[in-house]
XYZ file of C-alpha atoms in Angstrom:
758
model
C -27.078 39.457 -11.901
C -26.536 42.046 -14.579
C -23.231 44.144 -14.281
C -24.704 46.889 -16.132
C -24.832 50.216 -14.429
C -28.189 51.892 -13.393
C -28.424 55.708 -13.446
C -30.065 56.987 -10.226
C -29.844 59.438 -7.586
C -28.155 59.762 -4.071
C -30.267 58.951 -0.841
C -29.321 61.949 0.917
C -29.864 65.674 0.518
C -32.233 67.670 -1.549
C -29.359 68.158 -4.493
C -30.281 64.500 -5.196
C -27.205 64.066 -7.172
C -26.893 61.848 -10.111
C -24.921 58.703 -9.883
C -24.442 55.414 -11.397
C -24.685 52.133 -9.694
C -23.009 48.448 -10.566
C -24.175 45.576 -8.787
C -20.901 43.936 -7.169
C -20.514 40.287 -6.353
C -21.344 40.883 -2.478
C -24.932 42.007 -3.506
C -24.198 45.411 -3.119
C -23.409 48.243 -5.426
C -20.409 50.515 -6.460
C -20.794 54.303 -7.037
C -19.364 55.964 -10.074
C -19.785 59.222 -11.591
C -22.868 60.350 -13.707
C -21.777 63.700 -15.569
C -24.662 63.715 -17.348
C -26.998 65.082 -14.474
C -26.917 69.183 -14.625
C -27.114 69.717 -10.622
C -23.585 67.478 -9.870
C -22.166 66.902 -12.919
C -20.544 63.830 -11.617
C -19.224 65.384 -8.423
C -20.478 63.440 -5.265
C -19.800 64.226 -1.381
C -18.326 61.306 0.719
C -22.091 60.482 1.989
C -22.876 60.000 -1.442
C -19.757 58.004 -2.097
C -20.202 55.574 0.693
C -24.134 55.510 0.543
C -23.824 51.519 -0.577
C -22.115 50.652 2.721
C -25.486 50.785 4.490
C -27.075 48.200 2.077
C -24.720 45.495 3.434
C -26.690 42.809 5.429
C -24.502 43.294 8.680
C -25.572 47.005 8.815
C -29.026 46.997 8.170
C -32.329 45.079 9.224
C -33.480 42.177 7.362
C -36.133 40.812 9.447
C -39.069 42.109 11.356
C -38.669 42.579 15.165
C -41.260 42.449 17.867
C -41.084 42.980 21.455
C -41.313 39.659 23.538
C -42.915 38.946 27.265
C -39.650 39.947 28.507
C -39.213 43.519 26.797
C -36.661 42.335 24.244
C -37.033 42.857 20.609
C -36.799 39.397 18.811
C -36.918 38.276 15.205
C -40.249 37.543 13.842
C -42.318 36.430 10.518
C -43.926 39.230 8.314
C -47.346 37.965 9.160
C -46.780 37.835 12.839
C -45.455 41.387 12.525
C -47.936 42.971 10.234
C -50.567 41.436 12.383
C -49.265 42.542 15.772
C -49.479 46.245 14.158
C -52.943 45.834 12.605
C -54.227 44.733 16.071
C -52.443 47.604 17.879
C -53.807 50.149 15.656
C -57.463 48.428 15.614
C -57.307 48.551 19.438
C -56.545 51.920 19.782
C -59.340 53.361 17.509
C -61.795 50.826 18.915
C -61.024 52.368 22.546
C -60.146 55.887 22.044
C -61.229 56.717 18.616
C -59.322 57.356 15.327
C -57.379 60.381 16.649
C -55.946 58.526 19.029
C -53.713 56.896 16.598
C -50.747 58.899 14.942
C -48.711 58.798 11.749
C -45.195 60.350 11.570
C -43.409 60.225 8.227
C -40.135 61.776 6.771
C -38.524 63.798 4.084
C -36.674 60.721 2.850
C -39.733 58.961 1.745
C -40.119 58.845 -2.078
C -43.209 60.779 -3.491
C -44.898 57.613 -3.865
C -44.564 56.393 -0.254
C -45.420 59.921 1.368
C -48.747 59.981 -0.862
C -49.848 56.473 0.148
C -49.063 57.359 3.674
C -51.031 60.593 3.673
C -53.951 58.605 2.019
C -53.206 55.264 4.538
C -53.856 57.814 7.411
C -56.876 59.390 6.220
C -58.399 56.790 4.433
C -57.801 53.383 6.527
C -57.293 54.926 9.681
C -59.519 57.958 9.481
C -56.965 60.119 11.770
C -56.280 63.482 11.155
C -52.947 63.071 13.151
C -50.474 62.970 10.704
C -47.331 65.090 10.036
C -43.568 64.516 9.174
C -40.221 65.638 10.039
C -39.910 68.187 7.118
C -41.727 70.471 9.389
C -38.474 70.780 11.144
C -36.386 71.798 7.926
C -38.403 74.203 5.124
C -41.830 74.951 6.860
C -40.976 78.735 7.606
C -39.903 79.129 4.087
C -42.786 77.404 2.700
C -45.066 79.611 4.780
C -43.391 82.629 3.828
C -43.003 81.819 0.250
C -47.034 81.236 0.029
C -47.991 84.258 1.617
C -45.807 86.208 -0.645
C -45.953 84.427 -4.123
C -49.101 82.440 -3.518
C -46.428 79.208 -3.958
C -43.660 77.196 -2.377
C -41.173 75.697 -4.611
C -37.974 75.676 -2.891
C -36.065 77.318 -5.931
C -38.062 79.118 -8.441
C -35.323 78.551 -10.964
C -32.394 76.101 -11.521
C -29.291 75.844 -9.782
C -27.588 76.780 -13.219
C -28.723 80.300 -12.852
C -26.896 81.092 -10.097
C -23.457 81.392 -11.529
C -24.815 83.953 -14.040
C -26.452 86.282 -11.144
C -24.770 89.388 -9.926
C -24.693 88.920 -6.487
C -26.041 86.186 -4.174
C -27.058 86.553 -0.504
C -26.833 83.158 1.342
C -28.567 83.400 4.635
C -27.816 80.740 7.276
C -26.625 77.854 5.102
C -23.180 76.157 5.260
C -23.761 74.532 2.088
C -19.894 73.505 1.810
C -20.764 70.869 4.528
C -24.502 70.141 3.761
C -24.429 70.014 0.287
C -20.738 69.830 -1.061
C -21.467 69.675 -4.848
C -23.636 72.656 -4.920
C -20.613 74.942 -3.911
C -19.403 74.938 -7.667
C -22.297 77.135 -8.443
C -20.871 79.575 -6.093
C -17.542 79.281 -7.269
C -18.566 79.873 -10.653
C -20.483 82.937 -9.548
C -17.488 84.602 -8.483
C -15.430 83.559 -11.324
C -17.699 85.311 -13.312
C -17.705 88.420 -11.460
C -20.408 88.093 -9.313
C -20.498 88.706 -5.506
C -21.183 86.063 -2.734
C -22.247 87.423 0.825
C -22.523 85.067 3.632
C -24.676 85.410 6.611
C -24.079 82.964 9.430
C -22.789 83.396 12.966
C -19.869 80.978 12.384
C -17.346 81.532 10.079
C -18.169 78.246 8.428
C -16.359 76.525 5.336
C -18.897 78.512 3.247
C -18.222 81.676 4.894
C -14.640 81.298 3.809
C -15.629 81.468 0.231
C -17.534 84.882 0.565
C -16.382 88.311 -0.646
C -18.428 89.247 2.477
C -19.407 87.665 5.568
C -21.564 88.833 8.001
C -21.667 87.440 11.583
C -24.852 88.267 13.221
C -25.984 87.164 16.592
C -28.165 83.938 16.729
C -31.830 84.942 16.323
C -31.589 88.214 14.736
C -31.681 87.428 11.125
C -35.031 89.300 10.955
C -33.762 92.612 11.933
C -30.703 92.356 9.813
C -33.104 92.127 6.923
C -35.067 94.932 8.091
C -32.060 97.188 8.377
C -31.025 96.302 4.946
C -34.367 97.192 3.404
C -34.376 100.296 5.536
C -31.060 101.275 3.824
C -32.603 100.272 0.423
C -35.187 102.592 0.909
C -33.065 105.513 2.521
C -30.313 105.430 -0.586
C -33.410 105.567 -3.169
C -32.554 102.194 -4.392
C -36.384 100.894 -4.267
C -37.479 99.705 -7.780
C -40.379 101.987 -7.911
C -41.658 100.842 -11.368
C -41.714 97.191 -10.497
C -43.461 97.728 -6.959
C -45.803 99.784 -8.707
C -46.506 97.302 -11.462
C -45.760 93.825 -9.693
C -46.472 94.020 -6.361
C -49.192 94.921 -3.580
C -48.808 95.801 0.178
C -45.717 98.178 -0.137
C -46.518 100.861 1.983
C -47.334 98.806 5.012
C -43.765 96.988 4.704
C -42.118 100.170 3.890
C -43.235 101.584 7.354
C -42.083 98.721 9.262
C -38.632 98.640 7.477
C -38.164 102.233 8.213
C -38.324 101.626 12.115
C -35.212 99.435 11.729
C -32.555 102.364 11.238
C -28.905 101.141 10.842
C -27.540 102.044 14.264
C -30.645 100.209 16.000
C -29.903 96.948 13.841
C -26.120 97.139 14.677
C -26.849 97.039 18.393
C -29.252 94.220 18.196
C -27.155 92.034 15.523
C -23.524 92.731 16.000
C -23.126 93.712 12.148
C -21.783 97.124 11.883
C -23.449 99.578 9.860
C -20.726 99.993 7.268
C -21.141 96.062 6.665
C -24.729 96.837 6.219
C -24.283 99.683 3.820
C -21.886 97.128 1.800
C -24.143 94.776 1.641
C -26.843 96.889 0.024
C -24.497 98.250 -2.391
C -23.100 95.003 -3.422
C -26.854 93.438 -3.483
C -28.218 96.571 -5.543
C -25.764 97.728 -8.015
C -25.597 94.380 -10.278
C -28.647 94.186 -12.657
C -29.730 90.427 -11.206
C -29.301 89.540 -7.621
C -30.642 86.977 -5.444
C -31.342 85.824 -1.778
C -31.046 82.143 -0.734
C -32.070 80.904 2.734
C -31.698 77.683 4.813
C -32.216 76.338 8.261
C -30.494 79.538 9.756
C -33.176 81.957 9.573
C -36.096 79.490 9.109
C -35.631 77.303 12.325
C -36.729 80.207 14.648
C -39.834 80.695 16.416
C -40.250 84.032 13.916
C -38.821 82.166 11.003
C -41.727 82.897 8.814
C -41.604 86.446 9.349
C -37.601 86.202 9.179
C -37.949 84.954 5.625
C -40.870 87.149 4.677
C -38.429 89.995 5.413
C -35.725 88.732 2.881
C -38.458 88.488 0.485
C -39.554 91.919 1.243
C -35.822 93.012 0.208
C -35.970 90.958 -3.216
C -39.116 92.624 -3.839
C -38.334 96.151 -3.148
C -35.457 96.071 -5.457
C -37.310 94.049 -7.865
C -35.488 91.008 -7.699
C -38.217 88.438 -7.818
C -39.746 87.069 -10.874
C -37.017 88.336 -13.275
C -34.276 86.403 -15.071
C -31.423 85.345 -12.774
C -32.820 86.827 -9.673
C -35.074 85.753 -6.921
C -35.607 84.514 -3.340
C -35.310 80.731 -3.012
C -35.109 78.154 -0.211
C -32.291 75.523 -0.270
C -34.291 72.833 0.803
C -32.590 70.313 2.936
C -33.611 66.505 3.068
C -33.615 64.358 0.311
C -37.355 64.504 -0.817
C -38.210 67.490 1.503
C -39.661 69.201 -1.483
C -41.853 66.280 -2.704
C -42.432 65.200 0.932
C -44.365 68.085 1.689
C -46.544 68.235 -1.625
C -48.337 65.093 -1.508
C -50.126 64.660 1.911
C -47.860 63.477 4.674
C -48.099 66.950 6.052
C -50.712 67.667 9.018
C -52.674 70.315 6.748
C -52.158 69.091 3.066
C -53.793 66.932 0.308
C -51.655 65.677 -2.637
C -50.550 68.423 -5.403
C -50.260 70.670 -2.347
C -53.597 71.198 -1.945
C -55.069 72.511 1.552
C -56.952 70.016 3.304
C -59.715 72.642 4.495
C -60.376 73.664 0.918
C -63.597 72.021 -0.107
C -63.070 72.032 -3.578
C -59.527 70.053 -2.971
C -61.243 67.416 -0.621
C -63.779 66.775 -3.522
C -61.111 66.347 -6.038
C -58.818 64.098 -3.926
C -61.747 62.309 -2.366
C -62.880 61.359 -6.073
C -59.785 59.923 -7.077
C -59.584 57.955 -4.006
C -62.988 56.826 -4.374
C -64.236 58.089 -1.079
C -66.722 60.616 0.329
C -65.028 64.041 0.852
C -66.897 64.259 4.214
C -65.007 61.118 5.492
C -61.614 62.490 5.326
C -60.472 64.100 8.288
C -59.428 67.716 8.957
C -56.192 69.179 9.700
C -54.253 67.588 12.551
C -51.254 68.368 14.750
C -47.822 69.830 13.462
C -44.880 67.582 14.086
C -43.651 68.715 17.689
C -47.212 69.133 18.763
C -47.957 65.421 17.503
C -44.889 64.229 19.438
C -45.846 66.154 22.581
C -49.254 64.306 22.466
C -47.940 60.937 22.597
C -49.284 58.882 25.395
C -52.100 61.094 26.314
C -54.211 62.312 23.244
C -52.126 59.851 20.712
C -51.868 56.317 22.133
C -50.399 54.590 19.286
C -48.151 55.712 16.411
C -46.962 54.407 13.107
C -43.633 55.847 12.000
C -41.831 55.610 8.919
C -38.373 57.010 8.123
C -37.593 59.235 11.094
C -35.713 59.415 14.195
C -37.011 61.857 16.599
C -35.223 60.484 19.574
C -32.413 62.388 17.926
C -33.759 64.944 15.773
C -36.637 66.410 17.517
C -36.399 69.266 19.834
C -36.496 68.976 23.561
C -35.548 65.473 22.551
C -35.442 63.754 26.149
C -38.919 65.030 26.501
C -39.914 63.463 23.192
C -38.231 60.377 24.047
C -40.320 60.103 27.401
C -43.503 60.632 25.403
C -42.402 57.774 23.005
C -41.957 55.582 25.568
C -45.341 56.492 27.152
C -47.308 55.036 24.018
C -49.420 52.044 24.312
C -48.147 50.858 21.079
C -45.219 51.826 18.472
C -44.577 50.393 15.179
C -41.431 51.561 13.166
C -40.564 51.127 9.711
C -36.675 51.775 8.835
C -33.807 50.273 7.185
C -31.823 50.392 10.420
C -32.556 49.691 13.972
C -32.320 53.811 14.771
C -32.827 55.152 18.248
C -36.508 55.470 18.023
C -36.866 52.071 16.253
C -35.416 50.510 19.465
C -38.161 51.625 21.462
C -40.825 50.127 19.306
C -43.484 47.012 19.790
C -42.529 46.095 16.106
C -39.961 46.884 13.623
C -40.268 46.252 9.793
C -37.021 46.286 7.757
C -37.863 48.280 4.728
C -36.103 48.538 1.299
C -33.528 51.202 0.515
C -32.834 53.666 -2.487
C -30.837 51.353 -4.585
C -33.242 48.551 -4.045
C -36.462 50.297 -5.264
C -37.791 52.731 -7.799
C -39.772 55.732 -7.193
C -39.762 59.499 -7.750
C -38.340 62.465 -5.493
C -38.469 66.132 -6.134
C -35.171 68.162 -5.754
C -34.608 71.447 -4.032
C -34.968 73.040 -7.624
C -38.622 71.423 -7.880
C -37.132 68.940 -10.492
C -38.982 65.714 -10.266
C -36.699 62.731 -10.565
C -36.490 58.981 -11.095
C -34.574 56.865 -8.818
C -34.342 53.695 -10.329
C -33.715 50.171 -8.597
C -30.321 48.758 -9.078
C -30.241 45.734 -6.802
C -32.713 43.279 -5.454
C -33.479 43.650 -1.759
C -32.130 40.885 0.729
C -34.759 38.280 1.627
C -36.818 39.199 4.582
C -36.958 42.940 3.230
C -40.150 44.547 1.864
C -40.896 47.796 0.471
C -43.161 50.661 2.491
C -45.659 50.538 -0.161
C -45.885 46.545 0.603
C -46.197 47.326 4.306
C -49.208 49.894 3.657
C -51.055 47.547 1.187
C -50.832 44.630 3.750
C -51.861 46.739 6.892
C -54.797 48.447 4.714
C -56.121 44.643 3.919
C -55.744 43.624 7.594
C -57.536 46.851 8.309
C -60.565 46.043 5.955
C -59.345 48.260 2.921
C -58.933 45.383 0.246
C -58.250 48.144 -2.849
C -56.488 51.339 -3.301
C -52.921 50.589 -1.942
C -51.107 49.269 -4.964
C -47.530 47.900 -4.347
C -46.032 48.907 -7.725
C -44.531 52.324 -7.559
C -45.555 53.503 -11.083
C -48.911 52.636 -10.432
C -48.965 54.523 -7.360
C -47.470 57.702 -9.353
C -50.236 57.490 -11.725
C -52.825 58.014 -9.240
C -50.657 60.736 -7.397
C -50.520 62.403 -11.140
C -54.462 62.600 -11.192
C -54.686 63.601 -7.338
C -52.313 66.287 -8.016
C -53.974 67.716 -11.293
C -55.035 71.196 -11.210
C -53.414 71.761 -7.652
C -50.511 74.071 -6.831
C -47.897 71.205 -7.536
C -49.316 69.788 -10.443
C -47.438 66.596 -11.570
C -50.247 65.450 -13.929
C -48.004 65.961 -16.879
C -45.179 63.941 -15.686
C -44.482 60.410 -16.402
C -41.882 57.613 -15.586
C -41.169 57.710 -19.412
C -40.519 61.485 -19.385
C -38.415 61.347 -16.354
C -35.791 58.717 -17.913
C -35.799 60.420 -20.914
C -35.612 64.072 -19.912
C -33.418 63.662 -16.933
C -36.249 65.206 -14.575
C -39.222 67.474 -15.035
C -39.835 70.729 -13.237
C -43.343 71.265 -11.719
C -45.938 72.599 -12.442
C -46.253 70.430 -15.340
C -50.042 69.919 -16.103
C -51.203 67.156 -18.580
C -51.459 68.128 -22.203
C -55.081 69.160 -22.803
C -55.854 66.079 -25.192
C -54.545 63.418 -22.421
C -57.007 65.164 -19.843
C -60.054 65.281 -22.382
C -59.380 61.207 -23.184
C -60.193 60.436 -19.538
C -58.553 58.528 -16.552
C -57.585 55.333 -18.666
C -55.385 57.499 -20.603
C -53.393 58.468 -17.748
C -53.271 54.803 -16.278
C -51.906 53.485 -19.599
C -48.740 55.424 -20.213
C -46.856 54.372 -22.988
C -43.173 52.993 -22.593
C -40.453 55.368 -23.010
C -39.224 54.034 -26.400
C -43.086 54.338 -27.948
C -42.892 57.005 -30.243
C -46.634 57.669 -29.624
C -45.575 58.753 -25.928
C -45.466 62.393 -26.617
C -48.483 64.798 -27.913
C -48.017 67.877 -29.808
C -48.933 69.996 -26.580
C -47.192 68.054 -23.710
C -46.215 70.544 -21.416
C -42.640 71.056 -20.917
C -42.388 71.673 -17.341
C -41.590 74.898 -15.468
C -37.933 75.232 -14.679
C -38.301 79.340 -13.751
C -41.297 80.513 -11.870
C -43.103 83.933 -11.664
C -41.545 85.366 -15.081
C -45.053 86.672 -16.254
C -46.920 86.714 -13.005
C -46.955 85.414 -9.469
C -49.175 82.335 -8.204
C -51.525 84.837 -6.124
C -55.154 85.639 -7.315
C -54.289 89.174 -8.620
C -50.958 87.779 -9.989
C -48.724 90.079 -7.965
C -46.147 89.592 -5.119
C -47.366 90.348 -1.864
C -45.294 92.353 0.813
C -46.017 91.087 4.345
C -45.062 93.606 6.983
C -43.009 92.435 9.623
C -40.961 93.696 12.419
C -37.944 92.509 14.557
C -38.840 90.501 17.905
C -36.577 88.718 19.903
C -36.003 85.231 20.408
C -38.452 83.050 22.575
C -35.424 82.266 25.036
C -33.307 85.379 25.135
C -29.659 84.772 27.289
C -29.874 85.732 31.040
C -27.883 85.801 34.445
C -28.413 82.094 34.746
C -28.285 81.038 30.938
C -25.939 83.693 29.431
C -24.667 81.910 26.276
C -26.636 81.142 22.983
C -26.651 77.780 21.544
C -26.841 77.274 18.005
C -26.794 73.911 16.068
C -26.236 72.395 12.817
C -24.713 69.729 10.805
C -21.230 68.561 9.775
C -20.177 67.238 6.124
C -19.576 63.729 7.206
C -22.660 62.878 8.974
C -26.486 63.266 7.845
C -29.748 64.370 9.884
C -29.976 62.113 13.082
C -27.226 59.939 11.636
C -29.170 56.573 12.117
C -27.425 55.698 8.685
C -24.242 57.438 8.286
C -23.091 56.755 11.756
C -22.803 53.256 10.554
C -20.240 53.870 7.861
C -16.861 53.624 8.941
C -15.331 56.118 6.540
C -18.026 58.914 7.673
C -17.187 57.864 11.297
C -13.500 58.490 10.748
C -14.065 61.740 9.640
C -16.841 62.760 12.166
C -16.611 60.310 15.294
C -18.873 62.223 17.721
C -20.273 65.433 18.788
C -18.322 68.487 20.128
C -18.881 72.068 21.312
C -17.642 74.858 19.240
C -16.374 77.639 21.455
C -14.714 80.949 21.283
C -11.113 81.366 22.809
C -12.469 84.185 24.858
C -15.235 82.138 26.327
C -13.373 78.899 26.709
C -10.695 80.983 28.849
C -13.422 82.078 31.143
C -14.529 78.609 31.440
C -11.050 77.093 31.978
C -11.344 74.690 29.116
C -8.758 73.484 26.892
C -9.160 72.038 23.198
C -10.637 68.575 23.814
C -11.644 68.842 27.234
C -15.115 67.567 28.169
C -17.816 70.729 28.594
C -21.344 70.627 29.456
C -23.808 72.562 27.950
C -26.958 73.197 30.162
C -30.327 74.623 28.928
C -33.689 74.581 30.886
C -34.579 71.370 29.136
C -31.522 69.386 29.641
C -27.596 68.754 29.712
C -25.341 67.503 26.879
C -21.644 66.874 27.380
C -19.204 66.714 24.396
C -15.506 67.752 23.847
C -14.629 71.438 23.408
C -13.302 72.589 20.051
C -11.820 75.902 20.356
C -11.976 78.475 17.564
C -12.202 82.092 16.359
C -14.760 80.885 13.750
C -17.636 81.460 15.971
C -18.784 84.568 18.196
C -17.892 84.914 21.760
C -21.412 84.692 22.915
C -22.437 81.867 21.066
C -21.735 78.116 21.006
C -22.330 75.518 18.231
C -23.279 71.927 18.338
C -23.677 69.472 15.480
C -27.073 67.431 16.266
C -26.234 64.303 14.767
C -25.618 62.069 17.966
C -27.815 60.355 20.677
C -26.639 59.844 23.937
C -24.721 62.282 26.290
C -23.761 64.385 23.341
C -27.182 64.740 22.054
C -27.625 68.551 21.273
C -31.347 68.448 20.828
C -31.725 67.464 24.376
C -31.077 71.301 25.047
C -33.017 72.806 21.898
C -36.161 74.956 22.432
C -39.538 73.645 20.942
C -40.930 77.095 20.685
C -43.170 77.339 17.605
C -43.370 79.819 14.932
C -46.908 80.816 15.125
C -47.706 80.212 11.119
C -45.493 77.330 10.110
C -45.131 75.638 13.462
C -41.356 75.385 13.230
C -39.445 74.777 16.202
C -36.406 77.183 17.536
C -33.581 74.974 16.756
C -31.013 77.817 16.147
C -31.205 79.608 19.253
C -31.571 78.998 22.667
C -29.918 80.081 26.065
C -27.632 77.751 27.836
C -24.631 77.794 30.495
C -21.433 76.232 30.268
C -19.823 74.060 32.808
C -16.512 72.571 33.004
C -16.637 68.474 33.477
C -13.581 66.391 35.019
C -12.215 64.335 31.898
C -12.593 61.109 34.267
C -15.869 62.008 35.043
C -16.810 62.283 31.562
C -15.524 59.136 30.225
C -17.314 57.113 33.217
C -20.534 58.660 32.440
C -20.520 58.733 28.409
C -21.489 55.511 26.689
C -22.310 56.869 23.124
C -25.799 55.275 23.375
C -28.864 55.925 25.098
C -30.056 59.116 26.056
C -29.856 61.776 28.883
C -32.823 62.436 31.108
C -34.446 65.940 30.627
C -33.042 68.118 33.117
C -30.495 66.037 34.630
C -27.775 67.989 36.326
C -29.004 71.156 35.464
C -28.516 72.575 39.161
C -24.991 73.715 39.792
C -21.891 73.227 37.948
C -19.667 70.013 37.852
C -16.064 69.950 37.941
C -13.601 72.874 38.252
C -15.186 75.886 36.500
C -18.565 77.218 35.190
C -19.787 79.779 32.977
C -22.985 80.944 34.754
C -24.459 83.864 36.299
C -23.413 87.163 34.613
C -19.918 85.657 33.718
C -20.215 86.383 30.034
C -21.240 89.878 28.783
C -23.855 89.569 26.180
C -21.923 91.568 23.691
C -22.752 92.355 20.129
C -19.336 91.503 18.566
C -18.462 89.765 15.155
C -16.549 86.646 15.089
C -14.357 87.843 12.278
């Protein structure tokens, strides 16, 4: 065993922090600082530091599991497990057609695996029914970015630009808990004399760092952005020259914004007119400024329009496509950016090409060696796919996702998964979803495999293998290779990640997300490369073999004089639209899909805590992280808690039209009196997504995780302890009628006042 450190990247969020891994005698690795990577400069959060804990044999899966005649998952050989999966998928296709087979991927898959999964679905299975959990994360920002700029890349500039800007408006992001190492960029912004404005209905750890914190009512971010744009216009702060020379569609967007006068917006949002005016002043007075959004404004049934309104604010003030300015989305999942670029999304082909574009189909089909007409068209979005399980979709292959915990209306989704004829899951642990499968395959983790990811900046990175996976564990690429062979496709599914990446380069060439000029050698030498990065002209002219035979990193012939440097900063000369202009999109405020009423008078919003990640499938298996965040809770304002008769730590039931969740009360002035907050990392009785609303954005198909109507009920502590196991699920709609215990916040008991949480 070599004890030298391997430079690589964290498996968790989209920062993809740099770290060094050194093998240990027990077969795992030690994490140490890697100061050369500019995103985190050596800093790591608790999740990154403890990531090796999930590599332990007693934590992760090390053998395939199949369900026996008695309904129990039992160990099996790889051949038996793969044969069962192939037989199940083949049977469904024969009986119900190819679209009766679904594929569900994840934003944690490497670019190579996401690319291969999309190819596997369309070439081997012939199904259109593929999507991934990244639909739940960045899809609204992506849709708005494409409408406005012609291109979606989370951040159009590196993180290092943030401290040099004059003002940053951070909308719906608690990055102090979701991406802790990134907070230093905002601290440096303030040290340099810049201003940080945070918009969040809670006074989070991030909001505590702000120069100005606005606490709007959940679901009103669209009205807030429109009110700010109204004031920009009314106060004569529009950059008329920029609007004239670099944009299109201003007049319609202007008219829409003028219908949202400050007092009207104050009534909707609860943000006072003086705060609105101060925000405009702080944003417009510096030479440069940025707006960064995260899941808060995006996970709404009007998320695309909401992000579009914030983009309009940037365009009207000349803040896009200029140095140290612009709109950006803080991508959440580890490979959320790359995961949506290379084909595991319902409507996309590699290189961020559109599946319904004939030219795109021809290009990718040629790389794949298939007839373009054989490629299926766009399929269902993530929630719609999950909702169709057991009816239109009878079998499902699922990789790197845990929708039993993470999907909206989760009890219904669990019911649909249980109704499948056949379910196969590839994962590193026995997640709540994997526990329902007919076959579970144990697959390699980040430290045990090489592959690329693309971080929130659009920087393509090389994750390197540091240790050998335990016996009995295979990579997702090996799984798809073996399944393809069993289903009659012998070629086209290599198991070597670099070979897959070379094909991905060709497939992405000329597309919006062009990786054709990126090689493993460049990634190793340059600490990542920003896309788009087209291939050098000479390389393209030399043909396919030149791309396949990439010299090693230490080969002096690797570079050509015309190698593209990559694109750290987008839009400085023109936007990616046909006319080169950024396009305003006129939008108007509308209510959430489910507003509070007499029966459900409180708004629920959801989010993350620093010690857990996404559905918690991995982090809930790490003792140090569980000690810091052992379980769910309900964050309640003291005024609301008093009406309920709840004290700190008392069990509280949160009830929506879709289900019921019970968790201890956490009473705090850091939240609005008309709102409660729950983290979504846990299954069982405290599962927040038992409550959330699957109402979809009409463009992005993003569910409305961030706002739904609920009521609160007090729960006798003894009854709560008897009913809580910490595992399993709560049936949808259970105990929705009536209150349980001593008190209830129900019909009319909370006035829906627009007040600040500060």
